[in-house]
XYZ file of C-alpha atoms in Angstrom:
570
model
C 0.000 0.000 0.000
C 1.386 3.357 -1.051
C 1.034 6.574 0.862
C -2.215 8.478 0.435
C -2.500 12.055 -0.787
C -0.229 14.461 1.077
C -3.104 16.421 2.640
C -4.734 13.195 3.796
C -1.481 11.964 5.321
C -0.863 15.237 7.168
C -4.418 15.558 8.490
C -4.504 11.883 9.457
C -1.251 12.270 11.381
C -2.638 15.339 13.161
C -5.793 13.476 14.230
C -3.847 10.415 15.343
C -1.286 12.584 17.162
C -4.042 14.302 19.172
C -5.526 10.919 20.022
C -2.118 9.574 21.078
C -1.271 12.526 23.315
C -4.617 12.400 25.111
C -4.499 8.600 25.424
C -0.994 8.491 26.898
C -1.222 11.766 28.858
C -4.933 12.232 29.634
C -4.378 15.341 31.790
C -2.313 17.534 29.481
C -2.574 21.200 30.510
C -3.887 22.541 27.209
C -6.708 19.969 26.937
C -7.345 17.905 30.116
C -10.352 16.051 28.734
C -9.229 12.479 29.464
C -8.737 9.370 27.366
C -12.355 8.765 26.387
C -12.949 12.281 25.075
C -9.539 12.187 23.377
C -10.506 8.984 21.596
C -13.783 10.484 20.360
C -11.970 13.656 19.318
C -9.497 11.670 17.242
C -12.319 9.733 15.584
C -14.271 12.912 14.858
C -11.235 14.602 13.307
C -10.623 11.585 11.084
C -14.146 11.997 9.694
C -14.066 15.815 9.499
C -10.705 15.757 7.713
C -12.164 13.195 5.274
C -9.424 10.698 6.065
C -12.203 8.162 6.556
C -15.850 8.270 5.481
C -18.683 8.132 8.042
C -19.764 4.739 6.723
C -16.246 3.331 7.053
C -15.988 4.835 10.534
C -19.055 2.919 11.730
C -17.769 -0.248 10.034
C -14.419 0.125 11.807
C -16.040 -0.458 15.217
C -15.515 -4.118 16.106
C -18.767 -5.119 17.813
C -17.609 -8.623 18.894
C -14.798 -7.027 20.911
C -17.196 -4.515 22.476
C -19.575 -7.346 23.376
C -16.784 -9.424 24.889
C -15.611 -6.460 26.964
C -19.125 -5.787 28.215
C -19.738 -9.414 29.156
C -16.486 -9.829 31.071
C -17.127 -6.570 32.953
C -20.542 -7.727 34.150
C -19.193 -11.134 35.204
C -16.356 -9.440 37.114
C -18.842 -7.200 38.918
C -20.876 -10.197 40.064
C -17.736 -12.039 41.180
C -16.766 -9.034 43.256
C -20.245 -8.954 44.813
C -19.883 -12.657 45.596
C -16.717 -11.910 47.625
C -14.392 -13.723 45.242
C -11.681 -11.095 45.618
C -12.131 -10.987 49.390
C -11.354 -14.718 49.466
C -8.316 -14.129 47.255
C -7.134 -11.466 49.679
C -7.546 -13.797 52.638
C -5.559 -16.433 50.750
C -2.563 -14.110 50.748
C -2.316 -14.194 54.531
C -3.403 -17.782 55.198
C -0.557 -19.469 57.133
C 1.989 -17.054 55.737
C 5.595 -17.914 56.610
C 7.160 -14.496 56.369
C 7.774 -11.572 53.990
C 9.284 -13.648 51.192
C 6.404 -16.116 51.248
C 3.947 -13.224 51.243
C 5.653 -11.620 48.245
C 5.611 -14.907 46.343
C 1.909 -15.353 47.111
C 1.116 -11.873 45.835
C 2.818 -12.756 42.534
C 0.969 -16.069 42.102
C -2.473 -14.946 43.264
C -2.467 -11.724 41.237
C -1.263 -13.560 38.109
C -3.967 -16.232 38.277
C -6.678 -13.729 39.180
C -5.681 -11.476 36.272
C -5.825 -14.337 33.799
C -9.432 -15.032 34.789
C -10.829 -11.631 35.800
C -8.631 -9.121 33.853
C -5.595 -7.342 35.238
C -7.334 -4.001 35.840
C -9.987 -5.613 38.033
C -7.375 -7.480 40.053
C -5.362 -4.323 40.677
C -8.414 -2.278 41.686
C -9.607 -4.712 44.353
C -6.276 -5.924 45.773
C -4.095 -2.803 45.977
C -5.268 -1.388 49.283
C -5.593 -4.813 50.880
C -1.939 -5.523 50.059
C -1.000 -2.106 51.454
C -2.734 -2.960 54.734
C -1.014 -6.321 54.978
C 2.399 -4.713 54.390
C 1.772 -2.041 57.014
C 0.482 -4.577 59.502
C 3.684 -6.604 59.195
C 5.865 -3.466 59.196
C 7.131 -4.188 55.680
C 8.010 -1.751 52.880
C 5.021 -1.490 50.491
C 7.081 -0.996 47.319
C 8.014 -4.647 46.588
C 4.438 -5.816 47.133
C 2.930 -3.091 44.937
C 5.433 -3.883 42.193
C 4.641 -7.579 42.584
C 0.924 -6.876 42.156
C 1.297 -4.627 39.113
C 3.918 -6.639 37.215
C 2.477 -10.086 37.986
C -1.011 -8.921 37.003
C 0.279 -7.829 33.617
C 2.220 -11.048 33.056
C -0.648 -13.243 34.248
C -3.203 -11.513 32.038
C -1.253 -12.603 28.950
C -2.327 -16.237 29.430
C -5.983 -15.960 28.336
C -7.982 -14.000 25.765
C -10.044 -12.430 28.577
C -7.028 -11.315 30.604
C -6.711 -7.837 29.073
C -8.167 -5.712 26.236
C -5.393 -6.347 23.709
C -5.826 -10.099 24.078
C -9.542 -9.667 23.411
C -8.688 -7.910 20.171
C -6.197 -10.610 19.169
C -8.588 -13.466 19.987
C -11.376 -11.964 17.888
C -9.196 -10.863 14.972
C -7.167 -14.080 14.757
C -9.929 -16.591 15.408
C -7.674 -18.519 17.810
C -9.759 -20.537 20.262
C -9.569 -20.071 24.012
C -7.872 -23.452 24.452
C -5.229 -22.838 21.781
C -4.508 -19.415 23.233
C -4.137 -20.883 26.712
C -1.860 -23.708 25.579
C 0.337 -21.336 23.608
C 0.898 -18.641 26.240
C 0.232 -20.303 29.617
C 3.676 -22.000 29.919
C 5.409 -18.710 29.128
C 3.184 -16.937 31.634
C 4.034 -19.363 34.453
C 7.765 -19.147 33.791
C 7.493 -15.373 33.452
C 5.684 -14.973 36.783
C 8.216 -17.188 38.572
C 11.104 -15.305 36.967
C 9.573 -11.966 37.915
C 9.085 -13.195 41.502
C 12.720 -14.336 41.661
C 13.922 -10.931 40.419
C 11.728 -9.225 43.011
C 13.151 -11.378 45.808
C 16.708 -10.702 44.716
C 16.073 -6.986 44.253
C 14.416 -6.532 47.669
C 16.148 -9.350 49.573
C 17.782 -7.018 52.090
C 14.489 -5.330 52.942
C 12.605 -8.613 53.277
C 15.321 -10.460 55.223
C 15.447 -8.335 58.384
C 13.252 -8.095 61.426
C 10.690 -5.275 61.670
C 12.748 -3.501 64.376
C 15.826 -3.644 62.164
C 13.809 -2.245 59.279
C 12.921 0.826 61.332
C 16.525 1.354 62.386
C 17.673 0.860 58.805
C 15.429 3.565 57.499
C 12.431 1.531 56.374
C 9.951 3.132 58.729
C 6.381 1.966 58.556
C 4.032 4.905 58.770
C 0.355 4.771 59.421
C -1.725 3.028 62.058
C -2.047 -0.650 62.653
C -4.207 -2.617 60.289
C -7.674 -3.625 61.359
C -8.560 -7.258 61.912
C -9.364 -9.674 59.139
C -13.085 -9.556 59.900
C -13.088 -5.799 59.385
C -11.383 -5.835 56.005
C -13.913 -5.302 53.252
C -13.340 -5.722 49.551
C -13.360 -2.851 47.111
C -16.399 -2.078 45.055
C -15.276 -2.641 41.517
C -16.343 0.359 39.460
C -14.137 0.476 36.357
C -15.562 3.808 35.181
C -14.270 5.538 38.283
C -11.858 3.691 40.509
C -13.471 3.207 43.882
C -11.727 3.928 47.151
C -12.151 2.192 50.449
C -11.114 4.101 53.531
C -9.884 2.327 56.597
C -10.590 2.889 60.251
C -8.845 5.799 61.861
C -7.848 5.051 65.465
C -8.086 8.749 66.301
C -11.734 8.829 65.249
C -12.294 5.582 67.088
C -11.026 7.186 70.288
C -13.609 9.918 69.984
C -16.260 7.222 70.387
C -14.712 5.473 73.357
C -13.416 8.382 75.431
C -16.725 10.174 76.157
C -18.351 6.863 77.076
C -15.544 5.836 79.413
C -15.465 9.320 80.924
C -19.192 9.338 81.605
C -19.040 5.842 83.026
C -16.211 6.731 85.429
C -17.831 9.963 86.627
C -21.127 8.323 87.437
C -19.714 5.046 88.698
C -20.370 5.678 92.411
C -23.959 6.704 91.781
C -24.617 3.669 89.617
C -23.471 1.239 92.316
C -25.806 2.714 94.945
C -28.945 2.408 92.857
C -31.228 -0.459 91.964
C -31.150 -2.335 88.703
C -33.768 -0.102 87.097
C -32.027 3.085 88.256
C -28.752 1.608 87.018
C -30.155 1.067 83.533
C -31.737 4.518 83.400
C -28.480 6.214 84.411
C -26.547 4.208 81.830
C -29.038 5.188 79.124
C -28.794 8.847 80.147
C -24.996 8.752 80.033
C -25.035 7.125 76.631
C -27.492 9.685 75.273
C -25.193 12.459 76.550
C -22.266 10.755 74.786
C -24.174 10.483 71.526
C -25.199 14.133 71.656
C -21.593 15.172 72.188
C -20.452 12.939 69.334
C -23.018 14.252 66.908
C -21.980 17.823 67.662
C -18.348 17.100 66.773
C -17.015 17.615 63.270
C -16.565 14.422 61.278
C -15.571 15.080 57.702
C -14.006 11.885 56.330
C -16.165 9.356 54.549
C -16.156 5.880 56.086
C -17.012 2.689 54.280
C -16.119 0.095 56.851
C -18.079 -0.478 60.068
C -16.504 -0.648 63.510
C -18.183 -1.591 66.759
C -17.352 -0.894 70.391
C -19.101 -2.902 73.103
C -19.488 -0.971 76.387
C -20.464 -2.475 79.748
C -21.311 -0.147 82.630
C -21.527 -1.908 86.033
C -23.924 -4.666 85.174
C -25.986 -2.729 82.685
C -26.837 -4.396 79.420
C -24.105 -4.314 76.794
C -24.400 -1.675 74.101
C -22.844 -1.677 70.674
C -21.815 1.508 68.933
C -21.792 1.279 65.152
C -20.383 3.684 62.587
C -21.921 3.669 59.144
C -20.957 5.260 55.816
C -22.240 8.769 55.123
C -20.939 12.157 54.217
C -21.169 13.182 57.880
C -20.504 10.150 60.053
C -22.978 9.520 62.808
C -23.140 6.981 65.612
C -26.043 4.605 66.021
C -26.795 2.673 69.189
C -27.955 -0.888 68.850
C -28.775 -3.303 71.629
C -26.308 -6.164 71.591
C -27.636 -9.672 72.329
C -27.409 -10.330 76.072
C -24.504 -12.576 76.904
C -26.073 -13.847 80.173
C -29.587 -13.918 81.713
C -30.603 -10.607 83.291
C -32.285 -10.160 86.641
C -35.486 -9.047 84.981
C -37.110 -12.315 83.884
C -39.816 -10.602 81.883
C -37.271 -8.718 79.764
C -35.272 -11.891 79.255
C -38.336 -13.810 78.109
C -39.277 -11.016 75.763
C -35.777 -10.900 74.228
C -35.781 -14.682 73.975
C -39.085 -14.690 72.113
C -37.754 -12.033 69.753
C -34.596 -14.028 69.030
C -36.627 -17.163 68.376
C -38.782 -15.267 65.914
C -35.812 -13.805 64.023
C -33.648 -16.923 63.915
C -35.411 -18.631 60.973
C -35.223 -15.404 58.971
C -31.498 -15.110 59.597
C -30.911 -18.731 58.623
C -33.039 -18.323 55.506
C -31.160 -15.182 54.506
C -27.810 -16.924 54.940
C -28.931 -19.820 52.782
C -30.147 -17.452 50.070
C -26.792 -15.668 50.043
C -24.940 -18.997 49.916
C -27.087 -20.265 47.050
C -26.651 -16.991 45.158
C -22.851 -17.044 45.545
C -22.726 -20.679 44.450
C -24.786 -19.815 41.361
C -22.414 -16.980 40.460
C -19.373 -19.240 40.751
C -21.004 -22.052 38.767
C -22.088 -19.723 35.962
C -18.588 -18.258 35.762
C -17.126 -21.761 35.672
C -19.591 -22.676 32.948
C -18.495 -19.638 30.936
C -14.846 -20.703 31.205
C -15.722 -24.268 30.146
C -17.692 -22.957 27.163
C -14.727 -20.801 26.151
C -12.402 -23.807 26.409
C -14.811 -25.782 24.200
C -14.318 -23.208 21.448
C -17.707 -21.481 21.540
C -17.986 -17.908 20.341
C -16.221 -15.874 23.037
C -18.258 -12.705 22.643
C -21.667 -14.360 22.853
C -20.500 -16.710 25.604
C -19.524 -13.771 27.811
C -22.730 -11.875 27.010
C -24.835 -14.953 27.773
C -23.119 -15.479 31.119
C -23.646 -11.812 31.973
C -27.363 -11.936 31.102
C -27.896 -15.148 33.082
C -26.294 -13.529 36.138
C -28.477 -10.447 35.729
C -31.600 -12.619 35.470
C -30.728 -14.765 38.494
C -30.131 -11.684 40.629
C -33.928 -11.139 40.803
C -33.459 -7.396 41.241
C -33.430 -4.359 39.004
C -30.288 -4.620 36.879
C -29.742 -0.865 36.826
C -27.564 -0.846 39.947
C -25.256 -3.494 38.498
C -25.149 -2.072 34.976
C -24.225 1.354 36.331
C -20.884 -0.127 37.417
C -19.980 -1.125 33.858
C -17.224 1.078 32.447
C -19.100 2.540 29.504
C -16.328 5.106 29.161
C -13.948 2.253 28.311
C -16.360 0.898 25.694
C -16.669 4.353 24.132
C -12.888 4.728 24.246
C -12.541 1.516 22.241
C -15.086 2.692 19.657
C -13.219 5.949 19.112
C -9.882 4.154 19.033
C -11.095 1.698 16.353
C -12.114 4.612 14.120
C -8.923 6.589 14.759
C -6.583 3.669 14.121
C -8.475 2.649 10.982
C -8.191 6.198 9.679
C -4.458 6.245 10.429
C -4.062 2.957 8.574
C -5.694 4.537 5.502
C -2.924 7.125 5.342
C -0.503 4.329 4.439
C 2.111 5.333 7.032
C 1.898 2.168 9.209
C 2.136 -0.089 6.175
C 5.121 1.834 4.777
C 6.992 1.627 8.076
C 6.223 -2.076 8.411
C 7.561 -2.782 4.925
C 10.908 -1.419 6.062
C 11.060 -3.746 9.054
C 9.225 -6.836 7.781
C 12.094 -8.501 5.843
C 14.176 -8.584 9.036
C 11.452 -9.601 11.495
C 10.187 -12.886 10.101
C 9.525 -15.450 12.799
C 11.258 -18.296 10.959
C 14.573 -17.274 12.509
C 15.740 -16.415 16.014
C 16.990 -13.013 14.860
C 13.628 -12.237 13.279
C 11.738 -13.205 16.436
C 14.044 -11.029 18.544
C 13.605 -8.023 16.246
C 9.833 -8.489 16.129
C 9.725 -8.649 19.924
C 11.799 -5.461 20.164
C 9.501 -3.607 17.750
C 6.417 -4.671 19.690
C 8.072 -3.773 23.005
C 9.021 -0.258 21.915
C 5.780 0.498 20.064
C 3.663 -0.763 22.989
C 5.307 1.782 25.291
C 5.167 4.583 22.724
C 1.674 4.109 21.319
C 0.181 1.883 24.091
C -0.491 -1.831 23.719
C -4.016 -1.857 22.258
C -3.237 0.572 19.386
C -0.054 -1.419 18.773
C -2.074 -4.599 18.360
C -4.501 -2.837 16.016
C -1.662 -1.397 13.933
C 0.585 -4.470 13.759
C -1.816 -7.401 14.132
C -2.899 -8.053 10.553
C 0.522 -7.129 9.145
C 2.442 -9.469 11.439
C -0.081 -12.243 10.759
C 0.115 -11.765 6.977
C 3.907 -11.904 7.054
C 3.835 -15.107 9.104
C 1.083 -16.678 6.977
C 3.447 -16.603 4.023
C 5.603 -19.088 5.922
C 2.928 -21.495 7.215
C -0.501 -21.478 8.969
C 1.179 -22.553 12.210
C 3.521 -19.565 11.943
C 0.536 -17.232 11.657
C -0.922 -18.486 14.940
C 2.515 -18.266 16.542
C 2.850 -14.645 15.388
C -0.475 -13.719 17.012
C 0.590 -15.354 20.280
C 3.955 -13.560 20.244
C 2.135 -10.286 19.707
C -0.215 -11.058 22.618
C 2.546 -11.992 25.045
C 5.060 -9.260 24.246
C 2.523 -6.420 24.024
C 1.193 -7.401 27.454
C 4.525 -7.891 29.233
C 5.765 -4.645 27.658
C 3.434 -2.809 30.034
C 5.863 -3.571 32.885
C 8.644 -1.498 31.355
C 7.453 1.857 32.710
C 4.748 3.118 35.012
C 2.879 4.553 32.012
C 3.120 1.341 30.001
C -0.029 -0.259 31.377
C -3.351 0.859 32.825
C -2.861 -1.716 35.600
C 0.330 0.073 36.691
C -1.493 3.394 36.851
C -4.341 1.838 38.838
C -1.940 0.423 41.444
C -0.095 3.739 41.672
C -3.276 5.795 42.023
C -5.000 3.424 44.444
C -1.886 3.275 46.628
C -1.496 7.049 46.629
C -5.139 7.650 47.544
C -5.282 4.989 50.271
C -6.146 6.913 53.419
C -3.932 6.140 56.448
C -2.014 3.538 54.392
C -1.039 5.678 51.403
C 2.204 5.132 49.498
C 3.600 6.957 46.487
C 4.987 4.559 43.874
C 7.132 6.885 41.791
C 7.950 6.626 38.102
C 11.679 6.082 38.722
C 11.207 3.455 41.433
C 9.087 1.471 38.995
C 11.520 2.043 36.123
C 14.540 0.730 38.070
C 12.829 -2.608 38.515
C 10.641 -2.605 35.401
C 13.431 -2.385 32.803
C 15.485 -5.445 33.832
C 12.406 -7.490 34.709
C 10.656 -6.746 31.415
C 13.707 -7.536 29.306
C 14.371 -10.857 31.043
C 10.727 -11.973 31.163
C 10.155 -10.980 27.512
C 13.236 -12.851 26.324
C 12.295 -16.031 28.193
C 8.690 -15.814 27.022
C 9.722 -15.362 23.396
C 11.757 -18.565 23.552
C 8.798 -20.524 24.942
C 6.043 -19.066 22.747
C 8.084 -19.299 19.540
C 8.715 -22.986 20.211
C 4.972 -23.737 20.517
């Protein structure tokens, strides 16, 4: 394909350049409109500049990829609601044998979770939990955040549903789920283990000392102690806007306990000299005074988790103070179940009758939740089996999503609002923009210069192809790279043999995904981990660009080289 008319080439480059700048740097000072608006702007300019016709622009949108993205998003939302990621988080700490074991578990769990539930989802829901675990054990957060980000990227390369670029490759190439898994999974496992070994070697000194030695050596753990396992809640996965879960602030917690303890100590002598009824009345009066004083105080931070404080005042019934989420936090008093029979038999009988009446409802509710979670897991497993059987991936994911929505027996609006429609729109604009840029003839001309030296029938050609994909994925991002190079790399390999064509697609999938570990800007998963860690209240940590680059460059080069050897031999 020769270059188009000069005006078409120039205008097409301008439109694609605007799209690229806003996609890579979504908050540029002169136009901070974000990636989605930048994608639509690039598509609109391609049509206005007559680089591509309106009819061709609509035809450029790949609906099977959009459908597959939508289906996997809905399934991921239901898995998050079914506490799948909470169980994965608990698995990280189960019988942990120290910092090195914990780091290795983060690598394995995040890689497997990313292969099944996409790398972005895994990073959103696990970042702050890993931060809490590191702070609780007085460990530096950096190695664990790097383990999460890099292992999620490597793990997502194993399946077509692991990341967006793999979705594009699976649909464009027609490679089945099973063939994709067999071709990339061995390289993914070796890559994750290699990345974990590099992490252990790189941070061995920080992970090999006692917590007290870490503080003396300069690795000081800031922030309060982590709450208990039963108080750790999972993130709400909202891809359109990354959710944030705040943790309990001990200073705010003290504001609940101190007034109650103070009132109890001041009135202690009076409470002992009164009868049981007077005792209860005084306790209630003191608690009401405490609540009034709490409500009058300024509470500005939003809380998502719930903390309770049982208070016992000289034989009075136990009270439980509960904090709930709101813009202005308030305190609600609830009667806790009596731990022992009270002196008032009538009250005890009344409470007993109430408990007996509520017990079947509680049991029934628990069974309904258990059945619903089991259904979600079985449907997800069925979707994976159907994908392995070679059924259409797009319609399989959409079917699983619709079945989950139907079995929820509630209005689907609340669930569908969590779908990242901005990402779907971004893909639509990107399809149009990249197709318009292809019509200028520039990508094809540049590929013709490189193609004779990057054939996959030789080790030198595979190495050069991997280098081109690695550089272009960090310059133009991985999904546009796949759209620009996919058909060209496949056509060059098809001239050798049909098996070479499939191998070329798999090389493109693996290298373009692992290339995201090179820099902090190379992958959306890296940016999610960085942003979630920075915004984590009380446990925040700033993962800088240079700290990621120092580890990302050697790790990416080694993991890419090993993966190329394994995938090219498939």
